[in-house]
Coordinates of C-alpha atoms and ligand atoms in Angstrom, one line a residue:
M26 CA 99.7 117.2 81.3
A27 CA 101.8 119.3 78.9
M28 CA 102.9 121.4 81.9
A29 CA 103.8 118.4 83.9
R30 CA 105.9 117.1 81.1
Q31 CA 107.7 120.4 80.8
R32 CA 108.4 120.6 84.4
A33 CA 109.7 117.1 84.6
A34 CA 111.9 117.8 81.5
S35 CA 113.3 121.0 82.9
S36 CA 114.6 119.3 86.0
R37 CA 116.5 116.7 83.8
R38 CA 120.0 116.8 82.3
Y39 CA 119.0 114.8 79.2
P40 CA 116.3 115.4 76.6
M41 CA 113.0 113.7 77.3
A42 CA 113.3 111.5 74.2
E43 CA 115.9 109.5 76.0
Y44 CA 113.2 107.8 78.0
S45 CA 110.4 106.1 76.1
F46 CA 107.8 103.8 77.7
K47 CA 105.8 101.3 75.7
T48 CA 105.3 98.6 78.3
L49 CA 104.9 98.7 82.1
V50 CA 104.5 96.1 84.7
V51 CA 102.7 96.9 88.0
I52 CA 103.4 94.5 90.8
G53 CA 100.5 94.2 93.3
L54 CA 97.0 94.8 92.1
G55 CA 95.4 96.2 95.3
Y56 CA 93.9 99.6 96.2
V57 CA 96.9 101.4 94.7
G58 CA 98.4 99.1 92.1
L59 CA 95.2 98.3 90.2
P60 CA 94.1 102.0 89.7
T61 CA 97.7 102.9 88.8
A62 CA 97.9 100.0 86.2
A63 CA 94.5 101.1 84.7
I64 CA 95.4 104.8 84.5
F65 CA 98.7 104.1 82.7
A66 CA 96.8 101.7 80.3
S67 CA 94.2 104.4 79.7
R68 CA 97.0 106.7 78.7
G69 CA 98.2 104.2 76.0
L70 CA 100.9 102.0 77.7
D71 CA 100.7 98.3 77.4
V72 CA 100.3 97.4 81.0
L73 CA 100.7 94.0 82.7
G74 CA 99.4 93.8 86.2
V75 CA 101.0 91.1 88.5
D76 CA 99.4 89.6 91.6
T77 CA 100.1 86.4 93.5
N78 CA 96.4 85.9 94.0
A79 CA 95.2 83.9 90.9
G80 CA 91.6 84.8 91.7
V81 CA 92.3 88.5 91.4
V82 CA 94.3 87.9 88.2
D83 CA 91.3 86.0 86.6
M84 CA 88.8 88.7 87.6
I85 CA 90.9 91.5 86.1
N86 CA 91.4 89.5 82.9
R87 CA 87.6 89.3 82.7
G88 CA 87.5 93.1 83.1
E89 CA 86.1 93.0 86.6
V90 CA 87.5 94.5 89.8
H91 CA 87.7 93.1 93.4
I92 CA 87.7 96.6 95.1
V93 CA 85.0 99.1 95.9
E94 CA 86.3 102.3 94.5
P95 CA 84.4 105.0 92.6
D96 CA 85.0 104.9 88.8
L97 CA 87.6 102.2 89.0
G98 CA 85.4 99.5 87.4
G99 CA 84.8 101.4 84.2
I100 CA 88.5 102.3 83.6
V101 CA 89.6 98.7 84.2
R102 CA 86.9 97.3 82.0
D103 CA 87.8 99.7 79.1
A104 CA 91.5 99.0 79.5
V105 CA 91.1 95.2 79.4
S106 CA 88.6 95.3 76.5
G107 CA 90.9 97.7 74.6
G108 CA 93.8 95.2 75.0
K109 CA 96.0 97.6 77.0
L110 CA 95.7 96.0 80.4
R111 CA 96.1 92.3 81.3
A112 CA 97.0 90.5 84.5
A113 CA 99.3 87.5 85.4
T114 CA 100.9 85.9 88.4
A115 CA 104.5 86.6 87.3
P116 CA 106.3 89.7 85.7
E117 CA 107.4 89.8 82.0
P118 CA 110.1 92.1 80.5
A119 CA 109.0 95.8 80.3
D120 CA 110.4 99.3 80.0
A121 CA 109.4 100.1 83.6
F122 CA 108.2 98.4 86.8
I123 CA 106.1 99.9 89.5
I124 CA 106.0 98.0 92.9
A125 CA 102.8 98.6 94.8
V126 CA 102.7 95.8 97.4
P127 CA 101.7 96.1 101.1
T128 CA 104.3 97.0 103.7
P129 CA 102.7 96.0 107.0
F130 CA 104.3 95.9 110.4
T131 CA 105.0 93.0 112.6
D132 CA 102.2 92.4 115.3
E133 CA 104.6 92.0 118.2
D134 CA 106.8 95.0 118.0
H135 CA 105.5 97.3 115.2
K136 CA 108.6 96.8 113.0
P137 CA 108.3 97.2 109.2
D138 CA 107.7 93.9 107.4
L139 CA 109.4 94.3 104.0
G140 CA 108.6 90.7 103.1
Y141 CA 106.2 91.5 100.2
L142 CA 108.5 94.3 98.9
M143 CA 111.5 92.0 98.8
A144 CA 109.5 89.2 97.2
A145 CA 108.4 91.6 94.5
T146 CA 111.9 92.8 94.0
E147 CA 113.2 89.2 93.7
S148 CA 110.5 88.4 91.1
L149 CA 111.9 91.2 88.8
A150 CA 115.4 89.8 88.7
P151 CA 114.8 87.2 85.8
V152 CA 113.2 89.9 83.6
L153 CA 115.4 92.9 84.1
K154 CA 117.6 94.3 81.3
A155 CA 119.8 97.4 80.9
G156 CA 117.8 100.6 80.5
D157 CA 115.0 99.5 82.8
L158 CA 113.3 101.6 85.5
I159 CA 112.0 100.3 88.9
V160 CA 109.7 102.6 91.0
V161 CA 108.8 101.7 94.6
E162 CA 105.3 103.2 95.3
S163 CA 104.8 101.2 98.5
T164 CA 105.1 103.2 101.6
V165 CA 108.5 102.2 103.0
P166 CA 110.9 103.0 105.9
V167 CA 113.8 105.3 105.1
G168 CA 116.5 103.2 103.3
A169 CA 114.2 100.6 101.8
T170 CA 114.5 101.8 98.2
E171 CA 118.3 101.4 98.6
A172 CA 117.7 98.0 100.0
V173 CA 115.8 97.1 96.8
S174 CA 118.9 98.1 94.8
N175 CA 121.2 96.1 97.1
R176 CA 119.1 93.0 96.8
L177 CA 119.1 93.1 93.0
V178 CA 122.9 93.3 92.8
D179 CA 123.2 89.8 94.2
L180 CA 120.5 88.4 91.9
C181 CA 121.5 90.1 88.7
P182 CA 125.4 89.9 88.4
G183 CA 125.5 91.2 84.9
L184 CA 123.8 94.5 85.6
S185 CA 124.9 97.6 87.6
F186 CA 122.6 99.4 90.1
P187 CA 122.3 102.9 91.2
H188 CA 123.9 102.5 94.7
Q189 CA 127.1 101.4 92.9
T190 CA 127.5 104.0 90.2
D191 CA 126.1 107.3 88.9
A192 CA 125.4 105.6 85.5
P193 CA 123.8 102.4 86.3
D194 CA 122.1 99.9 84.0
I195 CA 118.9 99.9 86.1
H196 CA 117.4 103.1 87.5
I197 CA 115.5 102.9 90.8
A198 CA 113.4 105.5 92.6
H199 CA 110.8 105.9 95.3
S200 CA 107.5 107.7 94.3
P201 CA 105.1 107.2 97.1
E202 CA 101.4 106.8 96.4
R203 CA 99.4 109.6 98.2
V204 CA 95.8 108.8 97.0
L205 CA 92.9 108.9 99.3
P206 CA 90.7 105.7 99.3
G207 CA 87.3 106.8 98.0
R208 CA 88.9 109.4 95.6
V209 CA 91.7 107.3 94.2
I210 CA 91.1 107.9 90.5
A211 CA 90.9 111.7 90.7
E212 CA 93.9 111.9 93.2
L213 CA 96.1 109.6 91.1
T214 CA 96.1 112.0 88.3
K215 CA 95.7 115.3 90.1
N216 CA 98.0 115.1 93.1
D217 CA 101.6 116.3 92.9
R218 CA 104.1 113.5 93.0
V219 CA 107.3 113.4 95.2
I220 CA 109.9 111.4 93.3
G221 CA 113.1 110.4 95.0
G222 CA 115.7 108.8 92.8
L223 CA 118.7 106.9 94.1
T224 CA 120.6 109.1 91.6
P225 CA 119.4 112.3 89.9
E226 CA 119.0 110.4 86.6
C227 CA 116.8 107.8 88.4
G228 CA 114.5 110.7 89.5
A229 CA 114.4 112.2 86.0
H230 CA 113.7 108.8 84.4
T231 CA 110.8 108.3 86.9
A232 CA 109.4 111.8 86.3
A233 CA 109.3 111.0 82.6
L234 CA 107.2 107.9 83.3
Y235 CA 104.7 109.7 85.7
A236 CA 104.4 112.7 83.3
L237 CA 102.4 110.3 81.0
A238 CA 99.7 109.8 83.7
V239 CA 99.9 112.6 86.2
D240 CA 98.6 116.1 85.7
G241 CA 100.1 117.3 89.0
E242 CA 103.6 118.5 89.5
C243 CA 106.6 116.0 89.7
L244 CA 108.8 117.1 92.6
L245 CA 112.3 115.7 92.5
T246 CA 114.4 114.8 95.6
T247 CA 116.4 112.0 97.0
A248 CA 115.0 108.6 97.8
G249 CA 115.5 109.0 101.5
T250 CA 113.7 112.3 101.6
A251 CA 110.8 110.9 99.5
E252 CA 110.6 108.0 101.9
L253 CA 110.4 110.4 105.0
V254 CA 108.0 112.7 103.2
K255 CA 105.4 110.1 102.7
L256 CA 105.8 108.8 106.3
S257 CA 105.6 112.3 107.6
E258 CA 102.3 113.0 105.8
N259 CA 100.5 110.1 107.4
A260 CA 102.2 110.7 110.9
Y261 CA 101.0 114.4 110.6
R262 CA 97.4 113.3 110.1
D263 CA 97.7 110.6 112.9
V264 CA 98.9 113.2 115.4
N265 CA 96.1 115.6 114.5
I266 CA 93.4 112.9 114.7
A267 CA 94.9 111.8 118.0
F268 CA 94.5 115.4 119.3
A269 CA 90.8 115.3 118.3
N270 CA 90.4 111.9 119.9
E271 CA 92.1 112.8 123.1
L272 CA 89.9 116.0 123.3
S273 CA 86.7 113.9 122.9
V274 CA 87.8 111.6 125.8
I275 CA 88.3 114.7 128.0
A276 CA 85.0 116.2 126.8
D277 CA 83.2 112.9 127.6
K278 CA 84.6 113.1 131.1
L279 CA 83.5 116.7 131.4
G280 CA 80.0 116.1 130.0
I281 CA 80.7 118.3 127.0
D282 CA 79.8 117.5 123.4
A283 CA 83.1 117.0 121.6
W284 CA 81.8 117.7 118.1
E285 CA 80.3 121.0 119.1
A286 CA 83.5 122.1 120.9
V287 CA 85.5 121.2 117.8
R288 CA 83.1 123.1 115.5
L289 CA 83.3 126.2 117.6
A290 CA 87.1 126.1 118.1
N291 CA 87.4 125.8 114.3
H292 CA 85.8 129.2 113.9
H293 CA 89.2 130.6 115.1
P294 CA 91.1 131.7 112.0
R295 CA 94.2 129.6 112.8
V296 CA 92.5 126.5 114.3
N297 CA 91.4 123.5 112.3
I298 CA 90.8 120.5 114.6
L299 CA 90.0 117.2 112.9
Q300 CA 87.0 115.1 113.8
P301 CA 87.0 112.7 116.8
G302 CA 86.0 109.1 115.9
P303 CA 86.2 105.6 117.1
G304 CA 89.9 105.4 116.4
V305 CA 92.1 105.3 113.3
G306 CA 92.1 102.5 110.8
G307 CA 93.2 101.7 107.4
H308 CA 96.5 100.3 106.0
C309 CA 98.4 103.6 106.1
I310 CA 97.8 106.0 108.9
A311 CA 97.6 103.3 111.5
V312 CA 100.8 101.7 110.3
D313 CA 103.2 104.2 108.7
P314 CA 104.0 106.3 111.8
W315 CA 105.5 103.2 113.4
F316 CA 108.1 103.2 110.6
I317 CA 109.3 106.6 111.8
V318 CA 109.3 105.3 115.4
D319 CA 111.3 102.3 114.4
S320 CA 113.9 104.4 112.7
A321 CA 114.4 106.8 115.6
P322 CA 112.8 105.3 118.7
D323 CA 114.4 107.8 121.1
D324 CA 113.3 110.9 119.3
S325 CA 109.7 110.1 118.4
D326 CA 107.7 110.5 121.6
L327 CA 104.9 112.5 120.1
I328 CA 104.4 110.2 117.1
R329 CA 104.4 107.2 119.4
A330 CA 101.9 108.9 121.8
A331 CA 99.6 109.7 118.9
R332 CA 99.5 106.0 117.9
K333 CA 98.7 105.0 121.4
V334 CA 95.9 107.6 121.9
N335 CA 94.3 106.4 118.5
D336 CA 94.7 102.7 119.3
A337 CA 93.1 103.2 122.8
K338 CA 90.1 105.0 121.3
P339 CA 88.0 102.0 120.3
H340 CA 88.4 100.5 123.8
H341 CA 87.3 103.8 125.4
L342 CA 84.1 103.6 123.2
S343 CA 83.4 99.9 123.9
G344 CA 84.0 100.6 127.7
Q345 CA 81.2 103.2 127.5
V346 CA 78.9 100.8 125.7
L347 CA 79.6 97.9 128.2
N348 CA 79.0 100.4 131.0
A349 CA 75.5 101.2 129.7
A350 CA 74.7 97.6 129.0
K351 CA 75.4 96.7 132.7
D352 CA 72.3 98.5 133.7
M353 CA 70.1 96.7 131.1
N354 CA 68.6 93.2 131.0
A355 CA 70.3 91.2 128.2
P356 CA 70.5 94.1 125.7
L357 CA 70.8 93.4 122.0
I358 CA 73.6 95.7 120.7
A359 CA 73.8 96.8 117.0
C360 CA 77.1 98.1 115.6
L361 CA 76.7 100.2 112.5
G362 CA 79.7 100.0 110.2
L363 CA 82.8 97.8 110.1
A364 CA 84.8 99.6 107.4
Y365 CA 87.7 101.9 108.6
K366 CA 85.9 104.9 107.2
A367 CA 82.9 106.1 105.2
D368 CA 81.6 104.6 102.0
I369 CA 84.4 102.1 101.3
D370 CA 84.6 98.3 101.8
D371 CA 88.1 98.3 103.3
L372 CA 88.1 96.7 106.8
R373 CA 91.8 96.7 107.4
Q374 CA 92.9 97.8 110.9
S375 CA 89.3 99.1 111.4
P376 CA 88.6 100.4 114.9
A377 CA 85.0 99.3 114.4
I378 CA 86.1 95.7 114.4
T379 CA 87.9 96.2 117.7
V380 CA 84.8 97.7 119.2
V381 CA 82.6 94.7 118.0
Q382 CA 85.3 92.3 119.4
D383 CA 85.4 94.0 122.8
I384 CA 81.5 93.9 123.1
A385 CA 81.3 90.2 122.0
D386 CA 84.2 89.3 124.3
A387 CA 82.1 90.7 127.2
G388 CA 79.4 88.2 126.3
H389 CA 76.8 90.4 124.5
P390 CA 75.2 89.4 121.2
V391 CA 76.1 92.0 118.4
L392 CA 74.3 92.7 115.2
A393 CA 77.0 94.0 112.9
V394 CA 75.8 96.1 109.9
E395 CA 78.1 96.7 107.0
P396 CA 76.4 97.4 103.6
H397 CA 79.6 97.0 101.7
I398 CA 80.3 93.3 102.6
D399 CA 78.3 90.1 102.4
A400 CA 80.2 87.9 104.9
L401 CA 81.8 88.7 108.3
P402 CA 85.6 89.3 108.2
P403 CA 87.9 86.5 109.7
E404 CA 88.4 88.5 112.9
L405 CA 84.6 88.4 113.7
D406 CA 83.6 85.1 111.9
G407 CA 82.9 82.5 114.5
L408 CA 83.0 85.0 117.4
D409 CA 80.1 84.0 119.7
G410 CA 77.0 86.1 119.3
V411 CA 78.2 88.2 116.3
S412 CA 76.1 88.1 113.2
L413 CA 75.8 90.3 110.1
A414 CA 72.5 92.0 109.9
S415 CA 70.7 94.5 107.6
L416 CA 70.3 98.1 108.7
D417 CA 66.5 97.7 108.9
D418 CA 66.7 94.6 111.2
A419 CA 69.3 96.2 113.4
L420 CA 67.3 99.4 113.8
A421 CA 64.1 97.4 114.6
Q422 CA 65.6 94.9 117.1
A423 CA 68.6 96.5 119.0
D424 CA 68.4 98.1 122.4
I425 CA 71.8 99.8 122.1
I426 CA 72.9 101.3 118.7
V427 CA 76.6 102.1 118.3
L428 CA 77.3 104.1 115.2
L429 CA 80.9 103.5 114.1
V430 CA 81.1 104.6 110.5
D431 CA 79.6 107.6 108.8
H432 CA 78.4 105.6 105.7
K433 CA 75.8 107.4 103.5
D434 CA 73.1 104.9 104.4
F435 CA 73.5 105.6 108.1
K436 CA 73.5 109.4 107.7
A437 CA 70.1 108.9 106.0
V438 CA 68.5 107.1 108.9
D439 CA 65.3 108.7 110.0
Q440 CA 66.1 109.7 113.6
G441 CA 62.6 108.8 114.7
R442 CA 63.7 105.1 114.4
L443 CA 66.3 105.7 117.1
A444 CA 63.6 106.7 119.7
G445 CA 63.7 104.8 123.0
K446 CA 67.2 103.3 122.2
T447 CA 70.5 104.0 123.8
I448 CA 72.7 105.6 121.2
F449 CA 76.5 105.9 121.0
D450 CA 77.3 108.0 117.9
A451 CA 81.1 107.8 117.5
R452 CA 81.1 109.9 114.4
G453 CA 78.9 112.7 115.6
I454 CA 76.4 112.4 112.6
W455 CA 73.2 112.1 114.6
R456 CA 73.6 115.0 116.9
Ligands
SAJ18 N1 89.7 109.9 110.7 C1 89.2 110.4 111.9 N2 89.0 111.8 111.9 C2 89.3 112.6 110.9 C3 89.9 112.0 109.7 C4 90.1 110.7 109.6 O1 88.9 109.8 112.8 O2 89.1 113.8 111.0 C5 90.0 108.5 110.6 C6 89.2 107.8 109.5 O3 87.9 107.5 110.0 C7 90.1 106.6 109.3 C8 91.4 107.1 109.5 O4 91.4 108.2 110.3 O5 89.8 105.5 110.2 C9 92.3 107.3 108.3 O6 91.4 107.9 107.3 P1 91.9 109.1 106.3 O7 90.8 109.4 105.4 O8 92.5 110.2 107.1 O9 93.1 108.5 105.5 P2 93.4 107.1 104.7 O10 94.1 106.2 105.6 O11 92.1 106.6 104.0 O12 94.4 107.7 103.5 C10 95.6 108.3 104.0 C11 95.8 109.6 103.3 N3 96.9 110.4 103.9 C12 96.7 111.7 104.3 O13 95.7 112.2 104.2 C13 97.9 112.3 104.9 C14 96.1 109.3 101.8 O14 96.4 110.5 101.1 C15 97.3 108.4 101.6 O15 97.6 108.1 100.3 C16 96.9 107.1 102.3 O16 96.7 107.3 103.7 C17 98.0 106.1 102.1 O17 97.8 105.2 101.3 O18 99.1 106.3 102.7

């Protein structure tokens, strides 16, 4: 941590002492905001977490968490019982504010929906004072951090903002979260941070804040560059997963095992193909590339094509399953896993849900197995023939088994129990 402090300090014009942080408000207590609030609290700041969901606020104030994420529960419990972390539904005055709210896209045309970001921004207006710092951690399209500054000018007539002057009352920066669900706590502190200030001082102020919690390097740039960097990281992964998924569709057609082909190709010293799967889910990789497409629609053919390949993959898989079901008499189909990836409870944008929907829409009963939830998600609840089942029941009863998520429990299945059943292993774990 000392090194990170030094690096941050060396890139600033003013001595570090100029910025001191006793209080922090984190807006949005989801997969990123809650761990961020808890880590800063564990490093000694008095942290208020803000969420519009009163149920989440109550849970956190009891020292409990609403998210499955390794090590998060203990850190939150300790921070709350130590009096360093509390939650509320509205912000209070503080030295710094981190915004970590969702930035989804609109269903119809994949345009960024900045509604939550702007609502969070507006909620800060009554509590801001000269000298405060606002950091946007949410993944946003290029230009959104400046839009935050613009919005506040109208709401806070007595204060100056960084798009107006080099020496504003309020500093604003973008510092995108880059943590991998399932490894959030480690990655929050270890990963390097890209920090894009609307002015260089905004960046330095932000680096001083993150140096309190981050052991990785703080890399200073402009807000626009930081915005594009974050989007590029996820688009890069999406394009690479699309390559693996397209290859697996081709391999299926040619009667070749895609995972074996990928494994052997990866023996080449300069080849590292990712793993084919049922498609790409989650709140980031399936969303963020569209923000680039929206900013430059005429110049983003590859990024758009990757999105289409990955979005088509669950339908390719359900087509294969339905094809096999045609030749069977009223088969019972089990789908193993609803989460968007292994060993988490997050179902957002999950391709597994699309596969279950396709199979149910074709009139087949589906036993859905997801060890991390205890009720079907709204997309599947009430869908004719879909029920939540235990792994044991599904393995005992189903004629067709579709493995959608490489959860630990599914990897551990004794393959003798699959004998006589038709298997679609979309993660290549039972090969
Ligand atoms: N997937 C594959 N094959 C692979 C790798 C992933 O099919 O070889 C699928 C997964 O099953 C999942 C999806 O892709 O459905 C995305 O999973 P992921 O583990 O690649 O990434 P996320 O969405 O959980 O987290 C990503 C990370 N970004 C990058 O790795 C560039 C994380 O660092 C970001 O912080 C996060 O997005 C975010 O919040 O933006």
